Tab-separated table of N, CA and C in Angstrom:
chain	number	residue	atom	x	y	z
I	288	MET	N	-24.137	21.836	18.412
I	288	MET	CA	-24.842	21.691	19.670
I	288	MET	C	-23.900	21.123	20.725
I	289	ARG	N	-24.117	21.471	21.958
I	289	ARG	CA	-23.290	20.968	23.047
I	289	ARG	C	-23.506	19.491	23.263
I	290	GLY	N	-22.417	18.814	23.612
I	290	GLY	CA	-22.501	17.406	23.937
I	290	GLY	C	-22.539	16.473	22.744
I	291	ARG	N	-22.645	17.006	21.566
I	291	ARG	CA	-22.693	16.179	20.371
I	291	ARG	C	-21.294	16.105	19.775
I	292	PRO	N	-20.848	14.915	19.366
I	292	PRO	CA	-19.522	14.826	18.761
I	292	PRO	C	-19.460	15.644	17.473
I	293	ALA	N	-18.301	16.187	17.199
I	293	ALA	CA	-18.111	16.965	15.974
I	293	ALA	C	-18.148	16.050	14.763
I	294	ASP	N	-18.582	16.615	13.641
I	294	ASP	CA	-18.537	15.862	12.393
I	294	ASP	C	-17.087	15.550	12.052
I	295	ARG	N	-16.863	14.378	11.495
I	295	ARG	CA	-15.530	14.008	11.012
I	295	ARG	C	-15.491	14.336	9.524
I	296	VAL	N	-14.570	15.222	9.138
I	296	VAL	CA	-14.425	15.603	7.735
I	296	VAL	C	-13.233	14.846	7.171
I	297	THR	N	-13.440	14.223	6.008
I	297	THR	CA	-12.402	13.394	5.410
I	297	THR	C	-12.478	13.459	3.889
I	298	MET	N	-11.383	13.134	3.241
I	298	MET	CA	-11.359	12.982	1.789
I	298	MET	C	-11.505	11.491	1.494
I	299	VAL	N	-12.476	11.138	0.668
I	299	VAL	CA	-12.787	9.741	0.377
I	299	VAL	C	-12.382	9.419	-1.063
I	300	PRO	N	-11.498	8.426	-1.253
I	300	PRO	CA	-11.151	8.046	-2.626
I	300	PRO	C	-12.316	7.317	-3.286
I	301	VAL	N	-12.696	7.795	-4.462
I	301	VAL	CA	-13.788	7.186	-5.222
I	301	VAL	C	-13.295	7.053	-6.657
I	302	GLY	N	-12.874	5.854	-7.029
I	302	GLY	CA	-12.301	5.644	-8.354
I	302	GLY	C	-11.052	6.497	-8.516
I	303	ASP	N	-11.042	7.312	-9.563
I	303	ASP	CA	-9.881	8.150	-9.822
I	303	ASP	C	-10.030	9.565	-9.259
I	304	ARG	N	-10.976	9.766	-8.385
I	304	ARG	CA	-11.180	11.091	-7.772
I	304	ARG	C	-11.330	10.955	-6.274
I	305	ARG	N	-11.424	12.097	-5.619
I	305	ARG	CA	-11.629	12.131	-4.173
I	305	ARG	C	-12.790	13.074	-3.881
I	306	LEU	N	-13.627	12.697	-2.925
I	306	LEU	CA	-14.745	13.530	-2.511
I	306	LEU	C	-14.552	13.908	-1.053
I	307	ARG	N	-14.825	15.163	-0.738
I	307	ARG	CA	-14.763	15.600	0.661
I	307	ARG	C	-16.110	15.303	1.312
I	308	ALA	N	-16.064	14.641	2.457
I	308	ALA	CA	-17.285	14.242	3.149
I	308	ALA	C	-17.189	14.588	4.627
I	309	ALA	N	-18.338	14.852	5.228
I	309	ALA	CA	-18.451	15.072	6.668
I	309	ALA	C	-19.412	14.025	7.211
I	310	ILE	N	-18.990	13.319	8.241
I	310	ILE	CA	-19.808	12.264	8.836
I	310	ILE	C	-20.168	12.658	10.255
I	311	ARG	N	-21.480	12.721	10.520
I	311	ARG	CA	-21.956	12.960	11.880
I	311	ARG	C	-22.462	11.632	12.423
I	312	PRO	N	-21.790	11.098	13.451
I	312	PRO	CA	-22.223	9.812	13.996
I	312	PRO	C	-23.658	9.880	14.528
I	313	GLY	N	-24.360	8.781	14.380
I	313	GLY	CA	-25.692	8.652	14.953
I	313	GLY	C	-25.638	7.730	16.152
I	314	THR	N	-26.729	7.655	16.883
I	314	THR	CA	-26.744	6.824	18.090
I	314	THR	C	-27.545	5.539	17.924
I	315	ASP	N	-28.279	5.377	16.781
I	315	ASP	CA	-29.124	4.180	16.676
I	315	ASP	C	-28.541	3.068	15.819
I	316	GLY	N	-27.409	3.309	15.141
I	316	GLY	CA	-26.780	2.265	14.345
I	316	GLY	C	-27.467	1.965	13.034
I	317	GLY	N	-28.469	2.756	12.669
I	317	GLY	CA	-29.169	2.535	11.411
I	317	GLY	C	-28.403	3.108	10.234
I	318	PRO	N	-28.969	2.962	9.033
I	318	PRO	CA	-28.297	3.501	7.846
I	318	PRO	C	-28.232	5.027	7.921
I	319	PRO	N	-27.220	5.612	7.274
I	319	PRO	CA	-27.083	7.070	7.345
I	319	PRO	C	-28.035	7.781	6.392
I	320	LEU	N	-28.322	9.020	6.719
I	320	LEU	CA	-28.983	9.939	5.805
I	320	LEU	C	-27.867	10.577	4.983
I	321	VAL	N	-27.954	10.497	3.660
I	321	VAL	CA	-26.930	11.061	2.782
I	321	VAL	C	-27.473	12.350	2.192
I	322	VAL	N	-26.693	13.419	2.333
I	322	VAL	CA	-27.114	14.735	1.872
I	322	VAL	C	-26.004	15.317	1.000
I	323	CYS	N	-26.367	15.725	-0.215
I	323	CYS	CA	-25.369	16.397	-1.060
I	323	CYS	C	-25.842	17.821	-1.312
I	324	ASN	N	-24.877	18.666	-1.562
I	324	ASN	CA	-25.149	20.087	-1.742
I	324	ASN	C	-25.583	20.392	-3.172
I	325	GLY	N	-26.079	21.606	-3.344
I	325	GLY	CA	-26.441	22.063	-4.681
I	325	GLY	C	-25.242	22.625	-5.403
I	326	ILE	N	-25.462	23.063	-6.601
I	326	ILE	CA	-24.382	23.604	-7.423
I	326	ILE	C	-23.770	24.817	-6.731
I	327	GLY	N	-22.458	24.753	-6.526
I	327	GLY	CA	-21.727	25.883	-5.968
I	327	GLY	C	-21.821	26.044	-4.471
I	328	THR	N	-22.407	25.090	-3.768
I	328	THR	CA	-22.595	25.209	-2.327
I	328	THR	C	-21.792	24.129	-1.609
I	329	PRO	N	-20.846	24.493	-0.742
I	329	PRO	CA	-20.064	23.482	-0.027
I	329	PRO	C	-20.873	22.807	1.069
I	330	LEU	N	-20.375	21.676	1.540
I	330	LEU	CA	-21.089	20.890	2.557
I	330	LEU	C	-21.352	21.670	3.836
I	331	GLU	N	-20.569	22.689	4.125
I	331	GLU	CA	-20.802	23.500	5.336
I	331	GLU	C	-22.168	24.172	5.314
I	332	ALA	N	-22.689	24.486	4.132
I	332	ALA	CA	-23.989	25.142	4.028
I	332	ALA	C	-25.126	24.247	4.509
I	333	LEU	N	-24.909	22.939	4.532
I	333	LEU	CA	-25.941	21.998	4.977
I	333	LEU	C	-25.946	21.785	6.487
I	334	GLU	N	-24.912	22.239	7.178
I	334	GLU	CA	-24.776	21.985	8.614
I	334	GLU	C	-25.934	22.533	9.437
I	335	PRO	N	-26.451	23.749	9.177
I	335	PRO	CA	-27.595	24.211	9.981
I	335	PRO	C	-28.803	23.272	9.889
I	336	PHE	N	-29.016	22.676	8.738
I	336	PHE	CA	-30.104	21.718	8.565
I	336	PHE	C	-29.818	20.417	9.296
I	337	THR	N	-28.636	19.849	9.049
I	337	THR	CA	-28.335	18.533	9.623
I	337	THR	C	-28.113	18.590	11.124
I	338	SER	N	-27.705	19.744	11.639
I	338	SER	CA	-27.434	19.843	13.083
I	338	SER	C	-28.696	19.742	13.935
I	339	VAL	N	-29.858	20.013	13.361
I	339	VAL	CA	-31.095	19.937	14.132
I	339	VAL	C	-31.849	18.627	13.927
I	340	LEU	N	-31.287	17.736	13.119
I	340	LEU	CA	-31.907	16.421	12.951
I	340	LEU	C	-31.725	15.587	14.218
I	341	ASP	N	-32.583	14.625	14.387
I	341	ASP	CA	-32.508	13.697	15.513
I	341	ASP	C	-31.082	13.140	15.620
I	342	PRO	N	-30.462	13.220	16.806
I	342	PRO	CA	-29.095	12.719	16.953
I	342	PRO	C	-28.965	11.216	16.748
I	343	ALA	N	-30.065	10.498	16.702
I	343	ALA	CA	-30.004	9.062	16.435
I	343	ALA	C	-29.618	8.796	14.981
I	344	ILE	N	-29.880	9.765	14.111
I	344	ILE	CA	-29.631	9.578	12.680
I	344	ILE	C	-28.186	9.926	12.348
I	345	GLU	N	-27.473	8.971	11.781
I	345	GLU	CA	-26.136	9.254	11.262
I	345	GLU	C	-26.305	10.026	9.953
I	346	VAL	N	-25.473	11.057	9.758
I	346	VAL	CA	-25.597	11.906	8.570
I	346	VAL	C	-24.258	11.957	7.842
I	347	VAL	N	-24.312	11.752	6.536
I	347	VAL	CA	-23.136	11.894	5.680
I	347	VAL	C	-23.433	13.024	4.701
I	348	ARG	N	-22.655	14.109	4.793
I	348	ARG	CA	-22.736	15.214	3.838
I	348	ARG	C	-21.497	15.138	2.957
I	349	PHE	N	-21.630	15.517	1.688
I	349	PHE	CA	-20.433	15.522	0.860
I	349	PHE	C	-20.486	16.618	-0.190
I	350	ASP	N	-19.289	17.060	-0.584
I	350	ASP	CA	-19.153	18.030	-1.664
I	350	ASP	C	-19.215	17.288	-2.987
I	351	VAL	N	-20.148	17.691	-3.843
I	351	VAL	CA	-20.203	17.093	-5.170
I	351	VAL	C	-18.945	17.520	-5.942
I	352	PRO	N	-18.557	16.809	-6.983
I	352	PRO	CA	-17.344	17.166	-7.719
I	352	PRO	C	-17.356	18.623	-8.192
I	353	GLY	N	-16.240	19.297	-7.944
I	353	GLY	CA	-16.090	20.687	-8.366
I	353	GLY	C	-16.573	21.712	-7.370
I	354	VAL	N	-17.017	21.279	-6.198
I	354	VAL	CA	-17.540	22.188	-5.181
I	354	VAL	C	-16.818	21.954	-3.867
I	355	GLY	N	-16.605	23.028	-3.103
I	355	GLY	CA	-15.963	22.896	-1.792
I	355	GLY	C	-14.610	22.252	-1.917
I	356	GLY	N	-14.392	21.167	-1.185
I	356	GLY	CA	-13.107	20.492	-1.183
I	356	GLY	C	-12.991	19.344	-2.164
I	357	SER	N	-14.009	19.123	-3.003
I	357	SER	CA	-13.936	18.049	-4.000
I	357	SER	C	-13.430	18.621	-5.319
I	358	PRO	N	-12.384	18.016	-5.878
I	358	PRO	CA	-11.802	18.540	-7.115
I	358	PRO	C	-12.794	18.605	-8.277
I	359	VAL	N	-12.502	19.496	-9.214
I	359	VAL	CA	-13.318	19.670	-10.417
I	359	VAL	C	-13.225	18.404	-11.279
I	360	PRO	N	-14.367	17.912	-11.790
I	360	PRO	CA	-14.322	16.727	-12.651
I	360	PRO	C	-13.782	17.083	-14.035
I	361	ARG	N	-13.280	16.073	-14.725
I	361	ARG	CA	-12.781	16.283	-16.096
I	361	ARG	C	-13.919	16.656	-17.040
I	362	LEU	N	-15.080	16.037	-16.840
I	362	LEU	CA	-16.257	16.293	-17.663
I	362	LEU	C	-17.432	16.614	-16.753
I	363	PRO	N	-18.429	17.331	-17.264
I	363	PRO	CA	-19.632	17.549	-16.449
I	363	PRO	C	-20.243	16.201	-16.060
I	364	TYR	N	-20.848	16.141	-14.902
I	364	TYR	CA	-21.436	14.886	-14.455
I	364	TYR	C	-22.957	14.959	-14.532
I	365	THR	N	-23.563	13.794	-14.619
I	365	THR	CA	-25.020	13.677	-14.677
I	365	THR	C	-25.538	13.255	-13.303
I	366	ILE	N	-26.836	13.266	-13.153
I	366	ILE	CA	-27.451	12.788	-11.909
I	366	ILE	C	-27.105	11.320	-11.687
I	367	GLN	N	-27.103	10.526	-12.753
I	367	GLN	CA	-26.756	9.110	-12.631
I	367	GLN	C	-25.314	8.949	-12.154
I	368	CYS	N	-24.429	9.763	-12.689
I	368	CYS	CA	-23.027	9.715	-12.268
I	368	CYS	C	-22.904	10.110	-10.795
I	369	LEU	N	-23.632	11.144	-10.394
I	369	LEU	CA	-23.589	11.581	-8.999
I	369	LEU	C	-24.098	10.476	-8.067
I	370	ALA	N	-25.170	9.800	-8.467
I	370	ALA	CA	-25.697	8.692	-7.656
I	370	ALA	C	-24.678	7.571	-7.542
I	371	ARG	N	-24.003	7.251	-8.636
I	371	ARG	CA	-22.975	6.208	-8.629
I	371	ARG	C	-21.806	6.621	-7.723
I	372	LEU	N	-21.373	7.879	-7.831
I	372	LEU	CA	-20.288	8.364	-6.967
I	372	LEU	C	-20.679	8.280	-5.497
I	373	ALA	N	-21.913	8.676	-5.184
I	373	ALA	CA	-22.377	8.621	-3.791
I	373	ALA	C	-22.373	7.184	-3.284
I	374	ALA	N	-22.848	6.240	-4.109
I	374	ALA	CA	-22.862	4.829	-3.708
I	374	ALA	C	-21.446	4.310	-3.481
I	375	GLN	N	-20.519	4.666	-4.380
I	375	GLN	CA	-19.143	4.238	-4.222
I	375	GLN	C	-18.516	4.866	-2.983
I	376	MET	N	-18.811	6.138	-2.724
I	376	MET	CA	-18.284	6.817	-1.545
I	376	MET	C	-18.773	6.121	-0.276
I	377	LEU	N	-20.059	5.769	-0.236
I	377	LEU	CA	-20.611	5.078	0.932
I	377	LEU	C	-19.935	3.719	1.131
I	378	GLY	N	-19.645	3.030	0.038
I	378	GLY	CA	-18.913	1.766	0.140
I	378	GLY	C	-17.525	1.967	0.721
I	379	GLU	N	-16.824	2.996	0.261
I	379	GLU	CA	-15.491	3.306	0.789
I	379	GLU	C	-15.545	3.654	2.276
I	380	LEU	N	-16.657	4.270	2.698
I	380	LEU	CA	-16.816	4.633	4.117
I	380	LEU	C	-17.275	3.454	4.975
I	381	GLY	N	-17.569	2.315	4.339
I	381	GLY	CA	-17.953	1.132	5.094
I	381	GLY	C	-19.431	0.929	5.307
I	382	TYR	N	-20.267	1.635	4.565
I	382	TYR	CA	-21.712	1.449	4.700
I	382	TYR	C	-22.195	0.387	3.738
């Protein structure tokens, strides 16, 4: 959308791996909405959804391990592992 700052895409170190994340700044200073993609879908696929959200909401999208720009994990991951990775990623990003 016009007038809105572009998402900042970055690689975030999380333990012994790196996750690719896109951060869309919000205007209200509240906690971010965290959105992860489905199996085989890179974070770009979520942009049409997140681009129409209220600009006050900060949005963090990220590639789960093995998808998009995030390297393949050594072992398959569980939902609990994904939640832990997301929490660690948010800590690395300063949330």
